[in-house]
CSV table of C-alpha atoms and ligand atoms in Angstrom, one decimal:
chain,number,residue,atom,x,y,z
C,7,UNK,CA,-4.9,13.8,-20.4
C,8,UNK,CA,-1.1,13.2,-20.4
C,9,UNK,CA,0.3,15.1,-17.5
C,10,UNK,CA,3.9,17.1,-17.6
C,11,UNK,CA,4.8,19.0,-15.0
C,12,UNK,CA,3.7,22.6,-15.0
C,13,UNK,CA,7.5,23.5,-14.8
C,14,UNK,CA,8.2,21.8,-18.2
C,15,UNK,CA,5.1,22.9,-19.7
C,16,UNK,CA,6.2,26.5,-19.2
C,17,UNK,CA,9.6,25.8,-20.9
C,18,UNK,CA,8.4,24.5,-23.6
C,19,UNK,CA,6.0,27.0,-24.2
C,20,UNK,CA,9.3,29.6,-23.8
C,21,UNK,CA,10.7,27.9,-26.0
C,22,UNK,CA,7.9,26.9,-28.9
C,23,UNK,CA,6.0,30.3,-29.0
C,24,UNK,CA,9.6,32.4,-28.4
C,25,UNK,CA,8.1,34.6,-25.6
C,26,UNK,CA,9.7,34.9,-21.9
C,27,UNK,CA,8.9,32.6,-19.0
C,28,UNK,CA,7.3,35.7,-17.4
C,29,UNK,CA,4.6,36.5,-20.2
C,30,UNK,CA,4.0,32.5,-19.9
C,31,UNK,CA,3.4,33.0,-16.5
C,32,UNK,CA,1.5,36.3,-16.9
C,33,UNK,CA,-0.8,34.2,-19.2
C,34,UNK,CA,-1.5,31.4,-17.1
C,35,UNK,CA,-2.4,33.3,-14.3
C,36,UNK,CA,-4.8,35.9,-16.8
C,37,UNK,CA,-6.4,32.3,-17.9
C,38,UNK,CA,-6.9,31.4,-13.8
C,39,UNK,CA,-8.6,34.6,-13.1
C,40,UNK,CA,-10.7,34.3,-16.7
C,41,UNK,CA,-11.8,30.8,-15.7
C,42,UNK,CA,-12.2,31.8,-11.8
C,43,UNK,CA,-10.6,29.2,-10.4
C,44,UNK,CA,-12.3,26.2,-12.8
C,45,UNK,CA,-8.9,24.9,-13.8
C,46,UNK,CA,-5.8,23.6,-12.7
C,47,UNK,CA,-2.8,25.8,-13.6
C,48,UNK,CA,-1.2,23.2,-15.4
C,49,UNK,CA,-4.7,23.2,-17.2
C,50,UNK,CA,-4.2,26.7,-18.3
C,51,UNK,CA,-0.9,25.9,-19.2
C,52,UNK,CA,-2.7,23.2,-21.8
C,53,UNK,CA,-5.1,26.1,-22.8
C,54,UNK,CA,-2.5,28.8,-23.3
C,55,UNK,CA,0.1,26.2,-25.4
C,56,UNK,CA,-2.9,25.4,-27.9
C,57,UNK,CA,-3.4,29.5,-28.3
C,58,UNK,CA,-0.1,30.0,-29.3
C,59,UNK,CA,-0.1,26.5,-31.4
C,60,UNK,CA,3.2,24.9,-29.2
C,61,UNK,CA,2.5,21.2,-29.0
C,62,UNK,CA,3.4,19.9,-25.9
C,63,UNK,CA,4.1,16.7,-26.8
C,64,UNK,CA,5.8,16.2,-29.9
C,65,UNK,CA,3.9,13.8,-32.1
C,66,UNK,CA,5.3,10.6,-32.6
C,67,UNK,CA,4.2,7.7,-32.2
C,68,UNK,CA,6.9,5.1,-32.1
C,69,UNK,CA,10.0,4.5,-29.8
C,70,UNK,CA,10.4,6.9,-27.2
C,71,UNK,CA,13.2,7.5,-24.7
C,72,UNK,CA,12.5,6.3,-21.0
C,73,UNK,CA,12.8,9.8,-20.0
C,74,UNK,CA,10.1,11.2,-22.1
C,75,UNK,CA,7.7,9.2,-21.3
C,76,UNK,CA,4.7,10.9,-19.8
C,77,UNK,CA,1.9,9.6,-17.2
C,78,UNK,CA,-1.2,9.4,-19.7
C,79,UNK,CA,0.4,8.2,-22.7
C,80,UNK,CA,-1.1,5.2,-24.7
C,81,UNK,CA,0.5,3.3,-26.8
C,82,UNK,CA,3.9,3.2,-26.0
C,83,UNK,CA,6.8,1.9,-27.8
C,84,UNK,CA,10.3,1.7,-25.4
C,85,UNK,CA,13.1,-0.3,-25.5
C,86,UNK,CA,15.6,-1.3,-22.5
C,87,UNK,CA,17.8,-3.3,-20.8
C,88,UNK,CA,16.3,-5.3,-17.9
C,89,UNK,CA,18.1,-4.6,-14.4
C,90,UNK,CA,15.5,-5.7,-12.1
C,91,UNK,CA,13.3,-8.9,-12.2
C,92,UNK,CA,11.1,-8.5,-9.4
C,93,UNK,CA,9.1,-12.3,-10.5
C,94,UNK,CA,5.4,-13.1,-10.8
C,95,UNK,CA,3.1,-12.1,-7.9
C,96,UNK,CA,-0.4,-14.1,-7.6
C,97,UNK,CA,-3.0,-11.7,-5.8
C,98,UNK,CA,-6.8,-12.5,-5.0
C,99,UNK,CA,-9.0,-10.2,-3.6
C,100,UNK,CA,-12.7,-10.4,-3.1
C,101,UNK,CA,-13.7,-9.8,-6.6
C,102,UNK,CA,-10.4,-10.2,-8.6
C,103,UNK,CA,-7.7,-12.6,-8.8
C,104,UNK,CA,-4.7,-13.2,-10.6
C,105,UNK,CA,-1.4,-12.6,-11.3
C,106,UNK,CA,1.0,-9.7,-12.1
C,107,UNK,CA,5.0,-9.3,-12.6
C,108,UNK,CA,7.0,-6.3,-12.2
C,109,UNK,CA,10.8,-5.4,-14.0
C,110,UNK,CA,12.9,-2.2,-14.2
C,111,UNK,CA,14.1,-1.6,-17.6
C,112,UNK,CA,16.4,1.5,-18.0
C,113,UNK,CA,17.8,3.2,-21.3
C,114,UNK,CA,21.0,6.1,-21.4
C,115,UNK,CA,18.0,8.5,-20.5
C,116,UNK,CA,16.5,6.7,-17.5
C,117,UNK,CA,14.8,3.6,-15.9
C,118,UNK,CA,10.8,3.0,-15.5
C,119,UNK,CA,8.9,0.4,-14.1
C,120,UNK,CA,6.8,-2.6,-16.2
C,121,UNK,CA,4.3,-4.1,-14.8
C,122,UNK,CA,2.7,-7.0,-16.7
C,123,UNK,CA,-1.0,-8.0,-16.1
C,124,UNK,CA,-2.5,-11.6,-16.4
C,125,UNK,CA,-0.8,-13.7,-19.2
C,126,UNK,CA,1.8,-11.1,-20.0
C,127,UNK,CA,3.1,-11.8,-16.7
C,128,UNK,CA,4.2,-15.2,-17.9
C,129,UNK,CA,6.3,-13.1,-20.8
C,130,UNK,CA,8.9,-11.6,-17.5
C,131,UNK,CA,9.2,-15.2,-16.4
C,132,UNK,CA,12.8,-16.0,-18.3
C,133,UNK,CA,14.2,-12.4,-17.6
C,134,UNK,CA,17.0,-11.5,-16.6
C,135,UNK,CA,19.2,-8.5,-15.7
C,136,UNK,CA,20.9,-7.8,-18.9
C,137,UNK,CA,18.6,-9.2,-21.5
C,138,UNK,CA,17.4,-6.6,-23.5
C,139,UNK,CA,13.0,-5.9,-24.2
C,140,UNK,CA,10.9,-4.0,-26.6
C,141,UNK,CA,7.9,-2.9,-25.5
C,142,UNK,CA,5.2,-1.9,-27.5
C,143,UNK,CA,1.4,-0.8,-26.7
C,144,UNK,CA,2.1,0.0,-23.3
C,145,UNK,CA,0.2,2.6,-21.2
C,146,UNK,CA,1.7,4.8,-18.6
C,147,UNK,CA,0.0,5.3,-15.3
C,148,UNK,CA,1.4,7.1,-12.5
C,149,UNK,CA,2.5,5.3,-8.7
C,150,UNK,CA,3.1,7.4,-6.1
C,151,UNK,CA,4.1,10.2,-8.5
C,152,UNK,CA,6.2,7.7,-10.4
C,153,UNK,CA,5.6,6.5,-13.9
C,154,UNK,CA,5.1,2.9,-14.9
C,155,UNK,CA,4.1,1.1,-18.1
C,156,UNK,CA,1.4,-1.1,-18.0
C,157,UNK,CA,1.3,-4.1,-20.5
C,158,UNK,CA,-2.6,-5.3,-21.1
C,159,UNK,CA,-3.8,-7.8,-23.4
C,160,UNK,CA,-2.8,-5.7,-26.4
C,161,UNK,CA,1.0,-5.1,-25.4
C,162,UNK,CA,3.6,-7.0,-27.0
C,163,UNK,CA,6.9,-7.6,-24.7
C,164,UNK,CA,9.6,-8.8,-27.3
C,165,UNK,CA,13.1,-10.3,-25.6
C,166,UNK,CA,16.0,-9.5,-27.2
C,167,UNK,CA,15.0,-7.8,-30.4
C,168,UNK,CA,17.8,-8.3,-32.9
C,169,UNK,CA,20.1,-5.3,-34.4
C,170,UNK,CA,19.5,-3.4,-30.6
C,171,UNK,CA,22.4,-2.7,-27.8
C,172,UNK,CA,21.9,-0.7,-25.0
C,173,UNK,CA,24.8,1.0,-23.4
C,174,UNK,CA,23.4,2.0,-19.9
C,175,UNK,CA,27.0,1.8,-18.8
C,176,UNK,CA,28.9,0.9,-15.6
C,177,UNK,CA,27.5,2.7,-13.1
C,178,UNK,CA,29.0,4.1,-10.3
C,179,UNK,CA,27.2,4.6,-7.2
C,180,UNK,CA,25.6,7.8,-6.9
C,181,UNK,CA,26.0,9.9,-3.5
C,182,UNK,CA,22.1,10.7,-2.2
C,183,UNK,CA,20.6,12.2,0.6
C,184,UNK,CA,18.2,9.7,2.6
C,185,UNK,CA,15.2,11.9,1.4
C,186,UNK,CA,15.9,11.9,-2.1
C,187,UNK,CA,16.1,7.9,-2.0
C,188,UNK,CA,13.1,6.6,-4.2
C,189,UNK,CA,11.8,3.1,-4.5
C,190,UNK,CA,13.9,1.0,-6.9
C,191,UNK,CA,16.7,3.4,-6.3
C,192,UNK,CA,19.7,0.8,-7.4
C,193,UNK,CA,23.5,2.1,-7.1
C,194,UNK,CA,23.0,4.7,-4.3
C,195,UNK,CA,25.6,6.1,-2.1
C,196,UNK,CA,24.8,7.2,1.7
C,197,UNK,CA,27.0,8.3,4.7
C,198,UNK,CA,24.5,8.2,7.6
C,199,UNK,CA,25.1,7.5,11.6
C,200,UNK,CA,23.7,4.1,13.3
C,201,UNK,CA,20.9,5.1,15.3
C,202,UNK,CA,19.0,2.1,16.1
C,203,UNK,CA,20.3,-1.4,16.0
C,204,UNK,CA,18.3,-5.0,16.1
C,205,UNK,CA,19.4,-8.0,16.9
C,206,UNK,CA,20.5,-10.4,14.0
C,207,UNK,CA,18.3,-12.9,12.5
C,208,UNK,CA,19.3,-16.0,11.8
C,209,UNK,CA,17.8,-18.5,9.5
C,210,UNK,CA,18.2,-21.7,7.4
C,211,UNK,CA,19.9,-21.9,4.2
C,212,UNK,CA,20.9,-25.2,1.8
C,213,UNK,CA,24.7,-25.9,2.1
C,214,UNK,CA,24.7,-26.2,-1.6
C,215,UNK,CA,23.7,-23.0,-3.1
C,216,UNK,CA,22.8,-20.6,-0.2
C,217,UNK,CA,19.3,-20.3,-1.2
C,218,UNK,CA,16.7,-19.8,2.2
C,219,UNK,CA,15.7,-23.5,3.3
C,220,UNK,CA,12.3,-24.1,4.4
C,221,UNK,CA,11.5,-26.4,7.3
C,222,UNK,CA,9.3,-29.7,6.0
C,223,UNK,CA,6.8,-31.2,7.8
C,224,UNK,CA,8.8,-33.9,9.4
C,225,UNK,CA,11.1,-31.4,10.9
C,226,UNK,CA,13.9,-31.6,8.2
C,227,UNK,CA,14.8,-28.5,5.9
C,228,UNK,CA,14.4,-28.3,1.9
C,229,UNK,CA,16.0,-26.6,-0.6
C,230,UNK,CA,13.8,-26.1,-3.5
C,231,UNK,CA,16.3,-27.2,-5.7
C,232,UNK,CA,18.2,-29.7,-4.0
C,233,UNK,CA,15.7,-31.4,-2.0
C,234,UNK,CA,17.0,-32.2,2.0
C,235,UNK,CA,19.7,-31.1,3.3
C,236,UNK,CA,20.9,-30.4,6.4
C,237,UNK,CA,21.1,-26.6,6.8
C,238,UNK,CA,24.1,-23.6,7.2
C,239,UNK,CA,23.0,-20.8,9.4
C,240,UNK,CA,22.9,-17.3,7.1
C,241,UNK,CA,22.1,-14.1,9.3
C,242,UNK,CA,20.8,-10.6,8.7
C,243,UNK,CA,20.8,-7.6,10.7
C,244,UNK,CA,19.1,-4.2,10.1
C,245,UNK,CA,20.0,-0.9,11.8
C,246,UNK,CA,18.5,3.1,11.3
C,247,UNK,CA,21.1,5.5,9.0
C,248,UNK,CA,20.3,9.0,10.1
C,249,UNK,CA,21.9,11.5,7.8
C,250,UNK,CA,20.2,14.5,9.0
C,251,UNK,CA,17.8,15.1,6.0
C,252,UNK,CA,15.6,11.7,7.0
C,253,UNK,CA,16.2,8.2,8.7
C,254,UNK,CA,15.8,4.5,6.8
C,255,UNK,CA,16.1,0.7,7.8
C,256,UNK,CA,19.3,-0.5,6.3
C,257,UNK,CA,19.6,-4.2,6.0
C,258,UNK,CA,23.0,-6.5,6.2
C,259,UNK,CA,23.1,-9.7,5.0
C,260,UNK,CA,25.9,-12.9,5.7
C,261,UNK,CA,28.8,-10.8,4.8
C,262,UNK,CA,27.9,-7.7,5.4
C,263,UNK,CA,26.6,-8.3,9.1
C,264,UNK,CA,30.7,-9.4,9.4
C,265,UNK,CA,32.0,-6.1,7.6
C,266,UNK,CA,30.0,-3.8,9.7
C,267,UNK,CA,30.6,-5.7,13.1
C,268,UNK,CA,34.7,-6.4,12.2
C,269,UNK,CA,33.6,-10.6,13.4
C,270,UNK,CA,34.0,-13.4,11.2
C,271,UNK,CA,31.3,-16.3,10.5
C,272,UNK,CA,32.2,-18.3,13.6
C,273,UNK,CA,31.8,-15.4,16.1
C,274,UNK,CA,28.1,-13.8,14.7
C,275,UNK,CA,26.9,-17.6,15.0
C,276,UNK,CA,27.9,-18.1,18.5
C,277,UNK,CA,25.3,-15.0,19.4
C,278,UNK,CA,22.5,-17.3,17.8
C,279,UNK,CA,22.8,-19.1,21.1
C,280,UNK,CA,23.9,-16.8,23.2
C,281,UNK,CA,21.9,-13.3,22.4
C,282,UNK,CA,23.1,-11.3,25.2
C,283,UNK,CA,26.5,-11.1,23.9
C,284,UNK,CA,25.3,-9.0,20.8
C,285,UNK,CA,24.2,-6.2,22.9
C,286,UNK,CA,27.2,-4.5,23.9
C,287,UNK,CA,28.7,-4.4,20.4
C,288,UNK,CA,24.9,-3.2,19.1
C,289,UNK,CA,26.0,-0.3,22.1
C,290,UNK,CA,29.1,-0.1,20.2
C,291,UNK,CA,27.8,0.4,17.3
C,292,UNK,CA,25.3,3.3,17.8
C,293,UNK,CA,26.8,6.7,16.7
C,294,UNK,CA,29.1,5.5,14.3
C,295,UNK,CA,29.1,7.5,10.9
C,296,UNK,CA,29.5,4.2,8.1
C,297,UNK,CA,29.6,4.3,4.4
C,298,UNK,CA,27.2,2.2,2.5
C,299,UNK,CA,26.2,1.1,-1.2
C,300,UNK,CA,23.5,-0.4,-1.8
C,301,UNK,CA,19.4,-0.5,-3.7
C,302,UNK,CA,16.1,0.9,-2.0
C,303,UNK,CA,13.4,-1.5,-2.0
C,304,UNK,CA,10.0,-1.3,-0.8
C,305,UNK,CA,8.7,-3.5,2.1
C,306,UNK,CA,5.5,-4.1,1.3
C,307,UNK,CA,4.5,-5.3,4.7
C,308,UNK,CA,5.2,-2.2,6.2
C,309,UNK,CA,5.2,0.0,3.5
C,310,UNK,CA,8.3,1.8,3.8
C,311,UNK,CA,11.5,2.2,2.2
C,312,UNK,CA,14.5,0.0,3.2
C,313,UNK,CA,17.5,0.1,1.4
C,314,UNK,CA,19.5,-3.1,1.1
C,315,UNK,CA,23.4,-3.0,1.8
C,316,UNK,CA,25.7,-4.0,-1.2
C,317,UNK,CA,29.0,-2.4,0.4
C,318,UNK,CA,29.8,-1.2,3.9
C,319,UNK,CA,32.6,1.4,4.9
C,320,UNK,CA,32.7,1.1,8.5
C,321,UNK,CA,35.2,3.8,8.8
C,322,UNK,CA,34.8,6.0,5.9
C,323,UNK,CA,37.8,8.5,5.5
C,324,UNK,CA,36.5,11.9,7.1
C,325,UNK,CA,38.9,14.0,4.8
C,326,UNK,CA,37.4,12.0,1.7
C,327,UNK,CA,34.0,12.9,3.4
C,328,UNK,CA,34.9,16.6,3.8
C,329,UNK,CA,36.5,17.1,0.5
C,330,UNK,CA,33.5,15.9,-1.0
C,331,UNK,CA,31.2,18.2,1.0
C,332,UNK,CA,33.4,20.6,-0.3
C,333,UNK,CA,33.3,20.3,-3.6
C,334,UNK,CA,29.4,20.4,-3.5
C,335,UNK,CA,29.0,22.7,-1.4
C,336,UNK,CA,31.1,24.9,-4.9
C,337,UNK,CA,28.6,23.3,-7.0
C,338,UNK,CA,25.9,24.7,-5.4
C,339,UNK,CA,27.5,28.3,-4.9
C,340,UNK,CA,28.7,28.5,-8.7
C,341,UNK,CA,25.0,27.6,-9.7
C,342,UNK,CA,23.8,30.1,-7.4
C,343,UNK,CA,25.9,32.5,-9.3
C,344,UNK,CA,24.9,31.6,-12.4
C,345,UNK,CA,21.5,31.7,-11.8
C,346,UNK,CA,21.7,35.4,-10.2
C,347,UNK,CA,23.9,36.5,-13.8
C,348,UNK,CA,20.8,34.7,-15.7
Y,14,ZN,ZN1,20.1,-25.7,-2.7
């Protein structure tokens, strides 16, 4: 059964079978008590839309927007731009192995999840942000209350299908709370307070094109493209953003370890031999309020949300700050009013 929220159910039957959201309600709960409890309410929503002949979902087959798609739904046709390539992941379990890719494709309605099973994995492979795909036969399942497409055998991924332009547009980061962040968030805006800072990591990477270098056997360090080299030190650091509604693990990388500590290059390397000198400005940094940009991922070792810094704001402008409190704090009051007028 293709679920919609019980929410939009009952507007659409308000709307399809002209009657108030109060009789729709009425109804619902008259089919609860009629079926004792057997069914869901969004159930008797199904029930009472089919009485009074609204279709829920309107029928067509063919392209839909990203933001109509429904958990349930077979056969889907969408098109969108890609703006994540997560790669090909090879699992094996007990009984299963194999392979599966995952990309973020997002229209002017929304973005959605594709995940590619077995050989249709190998379609994602020459992705890239950008490129535009059609996707056709896919089915929608739900993930952690998210929907995804799922491509099977049957689904046809297309790359750039002629006579099709997506304008998704330039977007600007979005200010969020840390509870609303979801996984895959990209763009997101947070002004949170250092709670917890670690110490940096440091690790190898090839002087050539910055890419991680792995250690070899015989000690050296190898760049999978440009073979041995001898490695630059990169670094990382991650620290916890409170903002009140929720706490996440915000991760720094090269640069952005030297925005948010005010040191260049030279100065963060020196604490790779000399740790203890990192812990008074980690002291110093606790309690400071910073301005970030950046994506949420998921760590899939631990399971948890991180979100990875794309732009710091040590010192973000407090009247800035405050005017923009402002100003939704007025958004919320004028729907407020609206909704006690309605
Ligand atoms: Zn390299």
């Amino acid at each position: 059964m293709i679920q919609m929220p019980l929410q939009d159910m009952i507007k659409k039957i308000t709307d399809g079978a002209g009657i108030s959201e109060q009789e729709v309600n009425d109804k619902i709960k008259q089919k609860l008590e009629q079926l004792s409890g057997l069914i869901s309410k969004e159930g008797a929503a199904h029930i009472i839309s089919n009485e009074l002949g609204v279709k829920l979902i309107p029928e067509t087959t063919g392209r839909l927007e990203i933001k109509n798609i429904l958990m349930g739904m077979r056969d889907v046709e969408v098109v969108g731009k890609v703006t994540h390539n997560f790669g090909i992941r090879e699992f094996k379990t007990d009984n299963r192995e194999g392979k599966v890719a995952n990309i973020i494709i997002a229209d002017e309605t929304g973005s959605i999840r594709i995940v590619c099973w077995g050989d249709q994995a190998d379609k994602t492979s020459d992705l890239n942000p950008g490129d535009i795909v059609k996707i056709s036969s896919g089915y929608v399942r739900s993930n952690q209350e998210r929907n995804e497409i799922h491509m099977n055998d049957r689904s046809v991924l297309e790359k750039n299908p002629e006579g099709i332009t997506i304008d998704i547009g330039p977007s600007a980061a979005s200010r969020k709370k840390i509870e609303e962040l979801a996984e895959n968030e990209g763009n997101a805006e947070l002004l949170g307070t250092i709670v917890q800072v670690f110490d940096p990591k440091f690790f190898e990477v090839c002087p050539e094109c910055n890419k991680r270098a792995k250690p070899t056997e015989s000690g050296a360090y190898s760049c999978p493209q440009h073979g041995d080299v001898t490695p630059n030190y990169s670094y990382l650091l991650t620290a916890y953003l409170d903002d009140g509604t929720g706490n996440i693990q915000a991760v720094f990388f090269r640069n952005l370890v030297e925005s948010l500590l005010g040191k260049n290059a030279e100065e963060i390397l020196s604490y790779k031999d000399n740790p203890s000198a990192i812990e008074q400005i980690k002291t110093d940094l606790l309690g400071n309020m910073i301005k970030v940009t950046g994506r949420v991922n998921k760590n899939t070792m631990f399971e948890r949300l991180e979100f990875v810094v794309q732009s710091v704001d040590p010192n973000p402008n407090p009247d800035d700050e405050l005017k923009l409190l402002e100003k939704e704090k007025q958004s919320v009051e004028a729907q407020a009013v609206t909704e006690e007028v309605q």
